[in-house]
PDB file of C-alpha atoms in Angstrom:
ATOM      1  CA  MET A1040       0.000   0.000   0.000  1.00 45.00           C
ATOM      2  CA  SER A1041       1.435   3.353  -0.954  1.00 49.00           C
ATOM      3  CA  ALA A1042       1.513   6.206   1.519  1.00 64.00           C
ATOM      4  CA  VAL A1043      -0.772   9.170   0.983  1.00 68.00           C
ATOM      5  CA  GLN A1044       1.175  12.347   0.214  1.00 80.00           C
ATOM      6  CA  ASP A1045      -1.151  14.731   2.077  1.00 82.00           C
ATOM      7  CA  PRO A1046      -2.877  12.586   4.741  1.00 85.00           C
ATOM      8  CA  ALA A1047      -6.123  13.755   6.306  1.00 85.00           C
ATOM      9  CA  THR A1048      -6.167  14.817   9.941  1.00 88.00           C
ATOM     10  CA  VAL A1049      -8.944  15.914  12.245  1.00 89.00           C
ATOM     11  CA  ALA A1050      -7.388  19.386  12.534  1.00 90.00           C
ATOM     12  CA  GLN A1051      -7.536  19.852   8.744  1.00 90.00           C
ATOM     13  CA  CYS A1052     -10.888  18.269   7.997  1.00 91.00           C
ATOM     14  CA  LEU A1053     -13.170  19.057  10.955  1.00 92.00           C
ATOM     15  CA  ARG A1054     -15.798  21.789  10.686  1.00 91.00           C
ATOM     16  CA  LEU A1055     -17.896  22.781  13.655  1.00 93.00           C
ATOM     17  CA  GLY A1056     -21.567  23.027  12.830  1.00 92.00           C
ATOM     18  CA  ALA A1057     -24.585  24.124  14.793  1.00 90.00           C
ATOM     19  CA  GLY A1058     -24.232  24.182  18.563  1.00 91.00           C
ATOM     20  CA  PHE A1059     -20.441  24.588  18.754  1.00 91.00           C
ATOM     21  CA  ALA A1060     -18.357  27.754  19.047  1.00 90.00           C
ATOM     22  CA  ASP A1061     -14.966  28.306  17.413  1.00 91.00           C
ATOM     23  CA  ARG A1062     -13.320  28.581  20.836  1.00 94.00           C
ATOM     24  CA  GLU A1063     -14.184  24.877  21.455  1.00 92.00           C
ATOM     25  CA  ARG A1064     -12.426  23.687  18.301  1.00 91.00           C
ATOM     26  CA  GLU A1065      -8.982  23.093  19.843  1.00 94.00           C
ATOM     27  CA  ARG A1066     -10.377  20.967  22.686  1.00 94.00           C
ATOM     28  CA  ILE A1067     -12.522  18.913  20.288  1.00 93.00           C
ATOM     29  CA  VAL A1068      -9.648  18.377  17.842  1.00 92.00           C
ATOM     30  CA  GLU A1069      -7.531  17.116  20.739  1.00 93.00           C
ATOM     31  CA  GLN A1070     -10.330  14.802  21.874  1.00 92.00           C
ATOM     32  CA  PHE A1071     -10.725  13.442  18.322  1.00 92.00           C
ATOM     33  CA  SER A1072      -6.968  13.103  17.676  1.00 91.00           C
ATOM     34  CA  THR A1073      -7.192   9.309  17.901  1.00 90.00           C
ATOM     35  CA  LEU A1074      -9.037   9.426  14.558  1.00 90.00           C
ATOM     36  CA  ASP A1075      -5.899  10.767  12.844  1.00 89.00           C
ATOM     37  CA  ALA A1076      -4.408   7.294  12.464  1.00 87.00           C
ATOM     38  CA  ARG A1077      -7.578   6.065  10.746  1.00 87.00           C
ATOM     39  CA  LEU A1078      -7.868   9.153   8.516  1.00 87.00           C
ATOM     40  CA  ALA A1079      -4.191   9.023   7.475  1.00 85.00           C
ATOM     41  CA  GLY A1080      -5.044   6.599   4.677  1.00 84.00           C
ATOM     42  CA  PHE A1081      -7.129   9.243   2.897  1.00 85.00           C
ATOM     43  CA  HIS A1082      -6.160  12.469   1.116  1.00 86.00           C
ATOM     44  CA  ALA A1083      -6.832  15.645   3.094  1.00 85.00           C
ATOM     45  CA  ASP A1084      -8.394  17.417   0.118  1.00 87.00           C
ATOM     46  CA  ALA A1085     -10.843  14.530  -0.403  1.00 87.00           C
ATOM     47  CA  THR A1086     -11.949  14.245   3.237  1.00 90.00           C
ATOM     48  CA  ASP A1087     -14.401  16.427   5.160  1.00 92.00           C
ATOM     49  CA  MET A1088     -15.936  16.090   8.623  1.00 93.00           C
ATOM     50  CA  GLU A1089     -18.675  18.074  10.347  1.00 94.00           C
ATOM     51  CA  LEU A1090     -19.666  17.987  14.014  1.00 95.00           C
ATOM     52  CA  SER A1091     -22.972  19.412  15.211  1.00 94.00           C
ATOM     53  CA  VAL A1092     -25.233  19.220  18.247  1.00 93.00           C
ATOM     54  CA  LYS A1093     -28.977  19.685  18.472  1.00 93.00           C
ATOM     55  CA  ASP A1094     -30.608  20.892  21.711  1.00 86.00           C
ATOM     56  CA  ARG A1095     -27.275  21.296  23.481  1.00 86.00           C
ATOM     57  CA  GLU A1096     -27.324  20.858  27.265  1.00 80.00           C
ATOM     58  CA  ALA A1097     -30.963  19.741  27.085  1.00 81.00           C
ATOM     59  CA  LYS A1098     -32.234  16.321  28.057  1.00 85.00           C
ATOM     60  CA  GLY A1099     -32.671  15.206  24.435  1.00 85.00           C
ATOM     61  CA  GLN A1100     -29.432  16.560  22.959  1.00 91.00           C
ATOM     62  CA  LYS A1101     -28.150  14.789  19.865  1.00 94.00           C
ATOM     63  CA  VAL A1102     -24.521  14.978  18.715  1.00 94.00           C
ATOM     64  CA  THR A1103     -23.832  14.129  15.061  1.00 94.00           C
ATOM     65  CA  LEU A1104     -20.452  13.583  13.394  1.00 94.00           C
ATOM     66  CA  GLU A1105     -20.538  13.224   9.612  1.00 94.00           C
ATOM     67  CA  CYS A1106     -17.583  12.238   7.449  1.00 92.00           C
ATOM     68  CA  TRP A1107     -17.343  12.467   3.668  1.00 92.00           C
ATOM     69  CA  ILE A1108     -14.495  10.728   1.852  1.00 88.00           C
ATOM     70  CA  ALA A1109     -14.258  10.888  -1.930  1.00 86.00           C
ATOM     71  CA  GLY A1110     -15.243   7.598  -3.532  1.00 83.00           C
ATOM     72  CA  ARG A1111     -17.021   6.281  -0.431  1.00 83.00           C
ATOM     73  CA  GLN A1112     -20.425   6.599   1.130  1.00 83.00           C
ATOM     74  CA  ARG A1113     -21.049   9.240   3.770  1.00 87.00           C
ATOM     75  CA  VAL A1114     -20.412   7.967   7.290  1.00 90.00           C
ATOM     76  CA  VAL A1115     -22.631   9.276  10.108  1.00 93.00           C
ATOM     77  CA  ALA A1116     -22.176   8.723  13.833  1.00 94.00           C
ATOM     78  CA  THR A1117     -24.732   9.971  16.367  1.00 94.00           C
ATOM     79  CA  SER A1118     -25.053   9.980  20.127  1.00 93.00           C
ATOM     80  CA  THR A1119     -27.831  10.918  22.535  1.00 92.00           C
ATOM     81  CA  GLU A1120     -25.656  10.857  25.663  1.00 91.00           C
ATOM     82  CA  GLU A1121     -26.676  13.601  28.092  1.00 90.00           C
ATOM     83  CA  ASP A1122     -23.074  14.513  28.963  1.00 90.00           C
ATOM     84  CA  LEU A1123     -21.475  16.380  26.054  1.00 91.00           C
ATOM     85  CA  HIS A1124     -17.982  14.971  26.689  1.00 93.00           C
ATOM     86  CA  ALA A1125     -19.352  11.407  26.730  1.00 93.00           C
ATOM     87  CA  ALA A1126     -21.371  12.097  23.573  1.00 93.00           C
ATOM     88  CA  LEU A1127     -18.257  13.360  21.761  1.00 94.00           C
ATOM     89  CA  ASN A1128     -16.351  10.225  22.788  1.00 94.00           C
ATOM     90  CA  ASP A1129     -19.277   8.107  21.624  1.00 94.00           C
ATOM     91  CA  VAL A1130     -19.426   9.626  18.119  1.00 93.00           C
ATOM     92  CA  ARG A1131     -15.616   9.517  17.811  1.00 93.00           C
ATOM     93  CA  ASP A1132     -15.507   5.803  18.630  1.00 94.00           C
ATOM     94  CA  ASP A1133     -18.485   5.038  16.398  1.00 93.00           C
ATOM     95  CA  LEU A1134     -16.919   6.887  13.456  1.00 92.00           C
ATOM     96  CA  ARG A1135     -13.635   4.999  13.928  1.00 92.00           C
ATOM     97  CA  ARG A1136     -15.507   1.678  13.939  1.00 92.00           C
ATOM     98  CA  GLN A1137     -17.487   2.592  10.822  1.00 89.00           C
ATOM     99  CA  LEU A1138     -14.351   3.681   8.963  1.00 86.00           C
ATOM    100  CA  ASN A1139     -12.681   0.383   9.862  1.00 83.00           C
ATOM    101  CA  ASP A1140     -15.749  -1.525   8.659  1.00 81.00           C
ATOM    102  CA  SER A1141     -15.841   0.500   5.448  1.00 74.00           C
ATOM    103  CA  LYS A1142     -12.191  -0.221   4.749  1.00 68.00           C
ATOM    104  CA  THR A1143     -12.545  -3.966   5.229  1.00 66.00           C
ATOM    105  CA  ARG A1144     -15.669  -3.980   3.055  1.00 62.00           C
ATOM    106  CA  GLN A1145     -13.690  -2.542   0.144  1.00 56.00           C
ATOM    107  CA  GLU A1146     -10.832  -5.039   0.389  1.00 53.00           C
ATOM    108  CA  PRO A1147     -11.292  -8.171  -1.725  1.00 56.00           C
ATOM    109  CA  ARG A1148     -11.853 -11.302   0.310  1.00 57.00           C
ATOM    110  CA  ASN A1149     -11.535 -14.754  -1.181  1.00 62.00           C
ATOM    111  CA  ASN A1150     -12.179 -13.534  -4.713  1.00 60.00           C
ATOM    112  CA  LYS A1151     -12.050 -16.704  -6.780  1.00 57.00           C
ATOM    113  CA  HIS A1152     -11.558 -14.756 -10.006  1.00 58.00           C
ATOM    114  CA  LEU A1153      -8.293 -13.274  -8.738  1.00 56.00           C
ATOM    115  CA  ARG A1154      -6.839 -16.595  -7.639  1.00 50.00           C
ATOM    116  CA  VAL A1155      -4.813 -18.756  -9.988  1.00 51.00           C
ATOM    117  CA  ASN A1156      -5.324 -22.350  -8.996  1.00 50.00           C
ATOM    118  CA  GLU A1157      -3.887 -25.216 -10.924  1.00 53.00           C
ATOM    119  CA  PRO A1158      -5.756 -28.479 -10.607  1.00 53.00           C
ATOM    120  CA  PRO A1159      -4.014 -30.999  -8.370  1.00 55.00           C
ATOM    121  CA  VAL A1160      -1.995 -33.619 -10.163  1.00 53.00           C
ATOM    122  CA  PRO A1161      -2.988 -37.193  -9.181  1.00 57.00           C
ATOM    123  CA  ALA A1162      -0.215 -39.295  -7.614  1.00 57.00           C
ATOM    124  CA  ALA A1163      -0.381 -41.855 -10.461  1.00 57.00           C
ATOM    125  CA  SER A1164       0.357 -39.164 -13.024  1.00 55.00           C
ATOM    126  CA  ILE A1165       3.463 -38.095 -11.131  1.00 54.00           C
ATOM    127  CA  ASP A1166       4.748 -41.657 -11.142  1.00 58.00           C
ATOM    128  CA  GLU A1167       4.011 -42.001 -14.844  1.00 61.00           C
ATOM    129  CA  LEU A1168       5.788 -38.729 -15.591  1.00 58.00           C
ATOM    130  CA  ALA A1169       8.808 -39.761 -13.540  1.00 61.00           C
ATOM    131  CA  GLY A1170       9.123 -43.037 -15.421  1.00 63.00           C
ATOM    132  CA  ALA A1171       8.305 -41.596 -18.848  1.00 59.00           C
ATOM    133  CA  GLY A1172      11.916 -40.702 -19.605  1.00 57.00           C
ATOM    134  CA  THR A1173      13.284 -44.178 -18.892  1.00 58.00           C
ATOM    135  CA  THR A1174      12.652 -47.400 -20.642  1.00 58.00           C
ATOM    136  CA  ASP A1175      12.448 -50.402 -18.474  1.00 56.00           C
ATOM    137  CA  GLU A1176      11.880 -53.566 -20.418  1.00 56.00           C
ATOM    138  CA  ARG A1177      11.356 -56.687 -18.410  1.00 51.00           C
TER     139      ARG A1177
END
């Protein structure tokens, strides 16, 4: 696998949507930094993430983290945890799991068309081939 020249990072790709202020960005990027290893396999210019919260600090708050990677389906992670810090951890972990699942789904597994299998040679044929070059008259 070749290395990506400009790997994606949370700091480059994350946009804060509704419910978050710009002053919170640094803390959130630090909290999401464990995603950098997973995002490193994608180009920064082809990756985008958006974090938003609905009804912040209310009983029914909903945190949503969306990720768009060129050539793949949109990945969405949501959490309804009441504690904002726990909800952010929840969406981070869910996004990491979904990206891992997406990657393994795109890798070929047991593709019979890509395998080159030669049929097994029966033992009798091997013996016949070994004796084919010699003449043994009895």
